[in-house]
Amino acid sequence: MDGIKFYFWANNVDRIRGAYTSGGPDYFFVLHTIAYIFVPWSLYTYTAIVRDLRIWHRNKFSFKNFKSAYCYSVIIILALILTVSSQQSPHYLLPMIPFISIITAGLINDVSFTGLYPKTYKWMLIFRNILVVLMWPMAIVFLTYFFPTKNLLIWIPVVILFLLQIWSFLRLETKFQKLIIPPLITILAVGFVANTNYMPPALMYHGPIQASYLYNRTAPDNSVLYTYDYGHFETYFYPKNVSVLVYKEQLGSVLSEGSCWFITSEAGLNEIKAFNNEIITEQHLFPYKKLTNLSLKFLNPKTRESTLQKIYLLKIR
């Protein structure tokens, strides 16, 4: 019954009312989260919403397009729930994306093929240019400063995409092409840089995963792996043996049982040393940064060290 209660109630309602977090709601969460999870089309989405609100206002808020009303009903209901929720994560908006895509595509269709809303089309071109101007420098900064690389397998595709970007501004003719192709090239470039130049080196700073890899290489197949003062779920997936979480009151008995391995924090290491410093036969240090909490301090090589925590892999005799 506990599992059923969690799946149908606690995992949803308790998150909304703050059972898993103490932070208050961010009332602008939906607006600023769409800006980056729906890039490069998010500025078009905001334009579509403003356009539709003006149409509804002129129609005295009567719904003449019931397909549009259906899409907005889903968006509004989910947005209201997430706005008042005490726990807010970007992936909570994923069910909204298909409906946002429909209303955004509707606007692109109207301005591209019907000749309607010429002023809106001009604004969308401005938004397109803003996106391109902001995102290309960001990609270059990643390549040259945040995680500098001389790898031609990364640089050559980026240069090709940049040349295609210039071509798209000079040679495209139709409204639809001008609205779609330049942002598409931009997001392909940024996505390529993120997956080839950012994620591989950044993953080296995810200590528990790297500790799990070392455990896989050096520990015997039947060795027991524990985690102490570290409760994240990476160590249930990456090690060859699923880790067992040890609580403070269990630590002494576990350490007395014999040979095993530990993944723990700096505080956990000190507690194990206080119990018996001589039982630690191997000690490996890994820098740790939770990669979902991205920050400029971490990206900047000069300040990156200050954002890192310490994770240890220990062999206990």
Short mmCIF file of C-alpha atoms in Angstrom, two decimals, residues 40-308:
data_model
loop_
_atom_site.label_atom_id
_atom_site.label_comp_id
_atom_site.label_asym_id
_atom_site.label_seq_id
_atom_site.Cartn_x
_atom_site.Cartn_y
_atom_site.Cartn_z
CA PRO A 40 14.99 28.18 -30.11
CA TRP A 41 11.22 28.58 -30.46
CA SER A 42 10.42 30.09 -27.06
CA LEU A 43 10.32 33.72 -28.24
CA TYR A 44 7.92 32.64 -30.99
CA THR A 45 5.81 31.00 -28.28
CA TYR A 46 5.56 34.19 -26.26
CA THR A 47 4.58 36.01 -29.47
CA ALA A 48 1.87 33.42 -30.17
CA ILE A 49 0.44 33.77 -26.65
CA VAL A 50 0.31 37.58 -26.93
CA ARG A 51 -1.30 37.33 -30.38
CA ASP A 52 -3.95 34.88 -29.14
CA LEU A 53 -4.69 36.98 -26.04
CA ARG A 54 -5.32 40.01 -28.25
CA ILE A 55 -7.65 37.96 -30.48
CA TRP A 56 -9.59 36.69 -27.46
CA HIS A 57 -9.86 40.22 -26.13
CA ARG A 58 -11.29 41.45 -29.44
CA ASN A 59 -13.74 38.54 -29.41
CA LYS A 60 -14.74 39.38 -25.83
CA PHE A 61 -13.05 36.15 -24.65
CA SER A 62 -15.33 33.88 -26.67
CA PHE A 63 -13.62 30.79 -28.07
CA LYS A 64 -14.17 30.48 -31.81
CA ASN A 65 -11.24 28.12 -32.33
CA PHE A 66 -11.94 25.14 -30.11
CA LYS A 67 -8.71 23.35 -31.05
CA SER A 68 -6.75 26.34 -29.77
CA ALA A 69 -8.93 26.45 -26.65
CA TYR A 70 -8.18 22.78 -26.01
CA CYS A 71 -4.42 23.41 -26.22
CA TYR A 72 -4.58 26.43 -23.94
CA SER A 73 -6.74 24.63 -21.38
CA VAL A 74 -3.96 22.07 -20.88
CA ILE A 75 -1.27 24.77 -20.75
CA ILE A 76 -3.16 27.00 -18.31
CA ILE A 77 -4.19 24.21 -15.93
CA LEU A 78 -0.68 22.74 -15.76
CA ALA A 79 0.88 26.22 -15.46
CA LEU A 80 -1.41 27.10 -12.51
CA ILE A 81 -0.54 23.85 -10.73
CA LEU A 82 3.21 24.37 -11.22
CA THR A 83 3.03 28.05 -10.25
CA VAL A 84 1.66 27.29 -6.77
CA SER A 85 3.73 24.12 -6.32
CA SER A 86 6.42 24.19 -3.66
CA GLN A 87 8.62 21.88 -5.73
CA GLN A 88 9.37 23.03 -9.27
CA SER A 89 11.66 21.30 -11.75
CA PRO A 90 12.05 22.01 -15.49
CA HIS A 91 11.02 18.50 -16.53
CA TYR A 92 7.59 19.07 -14.95
CA LEU A 93 6.83 21.20 -18.01
CA LEU A 94 7.45 18.42 -20.53
CA PRO A 95 3.74 17.42 -20.80
CA MET A 96 3.08 21.03 -21.83
CA ILE A 97 5.52 21.01 -24.75
CA PRO A 98 3.28 19.31 -27.39
CA PHE A 99 0.53 21.88 -26.81
CA ILE A 100 2.98 24.80 -26.82
CA SER A 101 4.35 23.44 -30.10
CA ILE A 102 0.88 23.43 -31.66
CA ILE A 103 0.09 27.04 -30.81
CA THR A 104 3.58 28.15 -31.88
CA ALA A 105 3.27 26.30 -35.19
CA GLY A 106 -0.11 27.94 -35.69
CA LEU A 107 1.41 31.39 -35.48
CA ILE A 108 4.31 30.47 -37.79
CA ASN A 109 1.79 29.12 -40.31
CA ASP A 110 -0.35 32.28 -40.14
CA VAL A 111 2.49 34.73 -40.65
CA SER A 112 4.29 32.58 -43.28
CA PHE A 113 1.54 31.37 -45.60
CA THR A 114 -1.57 33.53 -45.13
CA GLY A 115 -0.13 37.03 -45.27
CA LEU A 116 -1.71 37.85 -41.90
CA TYR A 117 0.02 39.80 -39.13
CA PRO A 118 2.86 41.50 -41.09
CA LYS A 119 3.95 43.47 -38.00
CA THR A 120 4.10 40.27 -35.97
CA TYR A 121 6.28 38.72 -38.67
CA LYS A 122 8.73 41.62 -38.39
CA TRP A 123 8.88 41.19 -34.61
CA MET A 124 9.52 37.46 -35.02
CA LEU A 125 12.45 38.22 -37.31
CA ILE A 126 13.84 40.51 -34.61
CA PHE A 127 13.42 37.75 -32.03
CA ARG A 128 15.13 35.31 -34.39
CA ASN A 129 18.09 37.66 -34.72
CA ILE A 130 18.29 38.12 -30.95
CA LEU A 131 18.44 34.36 -30.50
CA VAL A 132 21.21 33.92 -33.06
CA VAL A 133 23.24 36.86 -31.73
CA LEU A 134 23.05 35.56 -28.15
CA MET A 135 23.61 31.84 -28.70
CA TRP A 136 26.52 31.81 -31.14
CA PRO A 137 28.83 33.81 -28.82
CA MET A 138 27.81 31.47 -26.00
CA ALA A 139 28.92 28.46 -28.07
CA ILE A 140 32.24 30.13 -28.92
CA VAL A 141 32.90 31.00 -25.27
CA PHE A 142 32.40 27.35 -24.34
CA LEU A 143 34.85 26.28 -27.03
CA THR A 144 37.53 28.85 -26.26
CA TYR A 145 37.27 29.65 -22.54
CA PHE A 146 34.97 27.54 -20.37
CA PHE A 147 36.23 24.19 -21.72
CA PRO A 148 38.79 25.14 -24.40
CA THR A 149 39.47 22.58 -27.10
CA LYS A 150 41.65 22.24 -30.19
CA ASN A 151 39.83 19.11 -31.37
CA LEU A 152 39.18 19.50 -35.11
CA LEU A 153 36.35 16.96 -34.92
CA ILE A 154 34.51 19.57 -32.84
CA TRP A 155 35.70 22.75 -34.57
CA ILE A 156 35.08 21.66 -38.18
CA PRO A 157 31.34 20.94 -37.72
CA VAL A 158 30.95 24.21 -35.78
CA VAL A 159 32.63 26.18 -38.59
CA ILE A 160 30.44 24.46 -41.19
CA LEU A 161 27.31 25.32 -39.20
CA PHE A 162 28.50 28.91 -38.85
CA LEU A 163 28.94 29.19 -42.62
CA LEU A 164 25.47 27.72 -43.07
CA GLN A 165 24.19 30.31 -40.61
CA ILE A 166 25.60 33.13 -42.75
CA TRP A 167 24.17 31.51 -45.88
CA SER A 168 20.74 31.29 -44.26
CA PHE A 169 20.64 35.06 -43.71
CA LEU A 170 21.82 35.85 -47.25
CA ARG A 171 20.03 33.33 -49.44
CA LEU A 172 16.73 32.31 -47.88
CA GLU A 173 13.68 33.82 -49.52
CA THR A 174 10.35 32.63 -48.10
CA LYS A 175 8.98 33.80 -44.77
CA PHE A 176 8.77 30.23 -43.51
CA GLN A 177 12.42 29.53 -44.34
CA LYS A 178 13.57 32.75 -42.68
CA LEU A 179 11.69 31.94 -39.48
CA ILE A 180 12.66 28.27 -39.21
CA ILE A 181 16.07 27.57 -40.72
CA PRO A 182 18.33 30.15 -38.97
CA PRO A 183 17.13 29.20 -35.44
CA LEU A 184 17.39 25.53 -36.38
CA ILE A 185 21.04 25.93 -37.45
CA THR A 186 21.77 27.86 -34.25
CA ILE A 187 20.31 25.23 -31.93
CA LEU A 188 22.11 22.46 -33.84
CA ALA A 189 25.40 24.28 -33.23
CA VAL A 190 24.71 24.91 -29.55
CA GLY A 191 23.50 21.35 -29.02
CA PHE A 192 26.57 19.95 -30.75
CA VAL A 193 28.89 22.07 -28.58
CA ALA A 194 27.00 21.10 -25.42
CA ASN A 195 27.21 17.37 -26.15
CA THR A 196 30.79 17.24 -27.43
CA ASN A 197 32.57 20.07 -25.64
CA TYR A 198 30.67 20.63 -22.39
CA MET A 199 29.19 17.38 -21.13
CA PRO A 200 32.25 15.05 -21.43
CA PRO A 201 34.64 17.29 -19.43
CA ALA A 202 31.89 18.42 -17.05
CA LEU A 203 31.08 14.80 -16.27
CA MET A 204 34.59 14.44 -14.89
CA TYR A 205 33.43 16.70 -12.05
CA HIS A 206 30.56 14.39 -11.12
CA GLY A 207 32.41 12.63 -8.33
CA PRO A 208 30.03 9.75 -7.50
CA ILE A 209 29.93 8.60 -11.12
CA GLN A 210 33.72 8.73 -11.45
CA ALA A 211 34.08 6.93 -8.11
CA SER A 212 31.73 4.24 -9.40
CA TYR A 213 33.84 3.81 -12.54
CA LEU A 214 37.00 3.34 -10.45
CA TYR A 215 35.19 0.88 -8.19
CA ASN A 216 34.17 -1.11 -11.29
CA ARG A 217 37.78 -1.28 -12.47
CA THR A 218 39.50 -2.16 -9.21
CA ALA A 219 37.06 -3.91 -6.86
CA PRO A 220 36.41 -7.68 -7.03
CA ASP A 221 33.10 -8.67 -8.59
CA ASN A 222 31.61 -9.84 -5.28
CA SER A 223 32.72 -6.80 -3.23
CA VAL A 224 30.10 -4.88 -1.29
CA LEU A 225 29.72 -1.14 -1.97
CA TYR A 226 28.25 1.18 0.65
CA THR A 227 27.37 4.86 0.55
CA TYR A 228 27.54 6.96 3.69
CA ASP A 229 26.57 10.60 4.15
CA TYR A 230 25.70 10.60 0.47
CA GLY A 231 22.20 9.61 -0.61
CA HIS A 232 22.08 10.29 -4.34
CA PHE A 233 20.96 7.67 -6.81
CA GLU A 234 23.96 7.50 -9.16
CA THR A 235 25.48 4.77 -7.03
CA TYR A 236 22.42 2.59 -7.63
CA PHE A 237 23.06 2.65 -11.37
CA TYR A 238 26.71 3.10 -12.32
CA PRO A 239 28.56 0.61 -10.05
CA LYS A 240 28.63 -3.06 -11.02
CA ASN A 241 27.04 -3.82 -7.62
CA VAL A 242 24.17 -1.67 -6.38
CA SER A 243 25.29 0.39 -3.41
CA VAL A 244 23.77 -0.02 0.05
CA LEU A 245 22.97 3.15 2.01
CA VAL A 246 24.43 3.13 5.53
CA TYR A 247 22.91 5.27 8.29
CA LYS A 248 24.89 6.77 11.17
CA GLU A 249 23.75 4.21 13.72
CA GLN A 250 24.79 1.35 11.38
CA LEU A 251 28.27 2.66 10.56
CA GLY A 252 30.17 0.93 13.38
CA SER A 253 28.73 -2.53 12.73
CA VAL A 254 29.25 -2.25 8.95
CA LEU A 255 32.90 -1.23 9.38
CA SER A 256 33.43 -4.16 11.75
CA GLU A 257 32.15 -6.72 9.25
CA GLY A 258 35.30 -6.78 7.11
CA SER A 259 36.36 -5.95 3.57
CA CYS A 260 34.09 -3.54 1.67
CA TRP A 261 34.07 -0.26 -0.27
CA PHE A 262 32.57 3.12 0.60
CA ILE A 263 31.53 6.16 -1.41
CA THR A 264 31.20 9.04 1.01
CA SER A 265 31.56 12.78 1.57
CA GLU A 266 34.38 14.57 3.37
CA ALA A 267 32.34 14.55 6.58
CA GLY A 268 31.71 10.82 6.15
CA LEU A 269 35.43 10.21 5.64
CA ASN A 270 36.21 11.99 8.90
CA GLU A 271 33.66 9.87 10.78
CA ILE A 272 35.12 6.65 9.36
CA LYS A 273 38.61 7.80 10.31
CA ALA A 274 37.39 8.63 13.81
CA PHE A 275 36.04 5.10 14.12
CA ASN A 276 39.34 3.49 13.05
CA ASN A 277 41.77 5.23 10.74
CA GLU A 278 43.78 2.06 10.08
CA ILE A 279 40.98 0.15 8.33
CA ILE A 280 41.17 2.43 5.26
CA THR A 281 43.59 0.76 2.83
CA GLU A 282 42.78 2.89 -0.24
CA GLN A 283 41.51 6.46 -0.45
CA HIS A 284 40.60 8.16 -3.74
CA LEU A 285 39.41 11.77 -4.01
CA PHE A 286 36.96 12.99 -6.69
CA PRO A 287 35.73 16.57 -7.23
CA TYR A 288 31.96 16.84 -7.21
CA LYS A 289 29.57 19.31 -8.77
CA LYS A 290 25.90 18.51 -9.31
CA LEU A 291 25.63 19.18 -13.03
CA THR A 292 21.93 20.04 -12.96
CA ASN A 293 22.83 23.11 -10.84
CA LEU A 294 24.75 24.95 -13.54
CA SER A 295 26.42 28.21 -12.54
CA LEU A 296 28.81 30.75 -14.03
CA LYS A 297 31.19 30.09 -11.15
CA PHE A 298 31.49 26.47 -12.20
CA LEU A 299 31.82 27.30 -15.91
CA ASN A 300 34.53 29.90 -15.26
CA PRO A 301 37.88 28.06 -14.91
CA LYS A 302 39.12 30.74 -12.49
CA THR A 303 36.30 30.14 -9.99
CA ARG A 304 35.41 26.50 -10.74
CA GLU A 305 37.41 25.11 -7.83
CA SER A 306 35.35 27.08 -5.30
CA THR A 307 32.12 25.37 -6.43
CA LEU A 308 33.40 21.81 -6.00
#
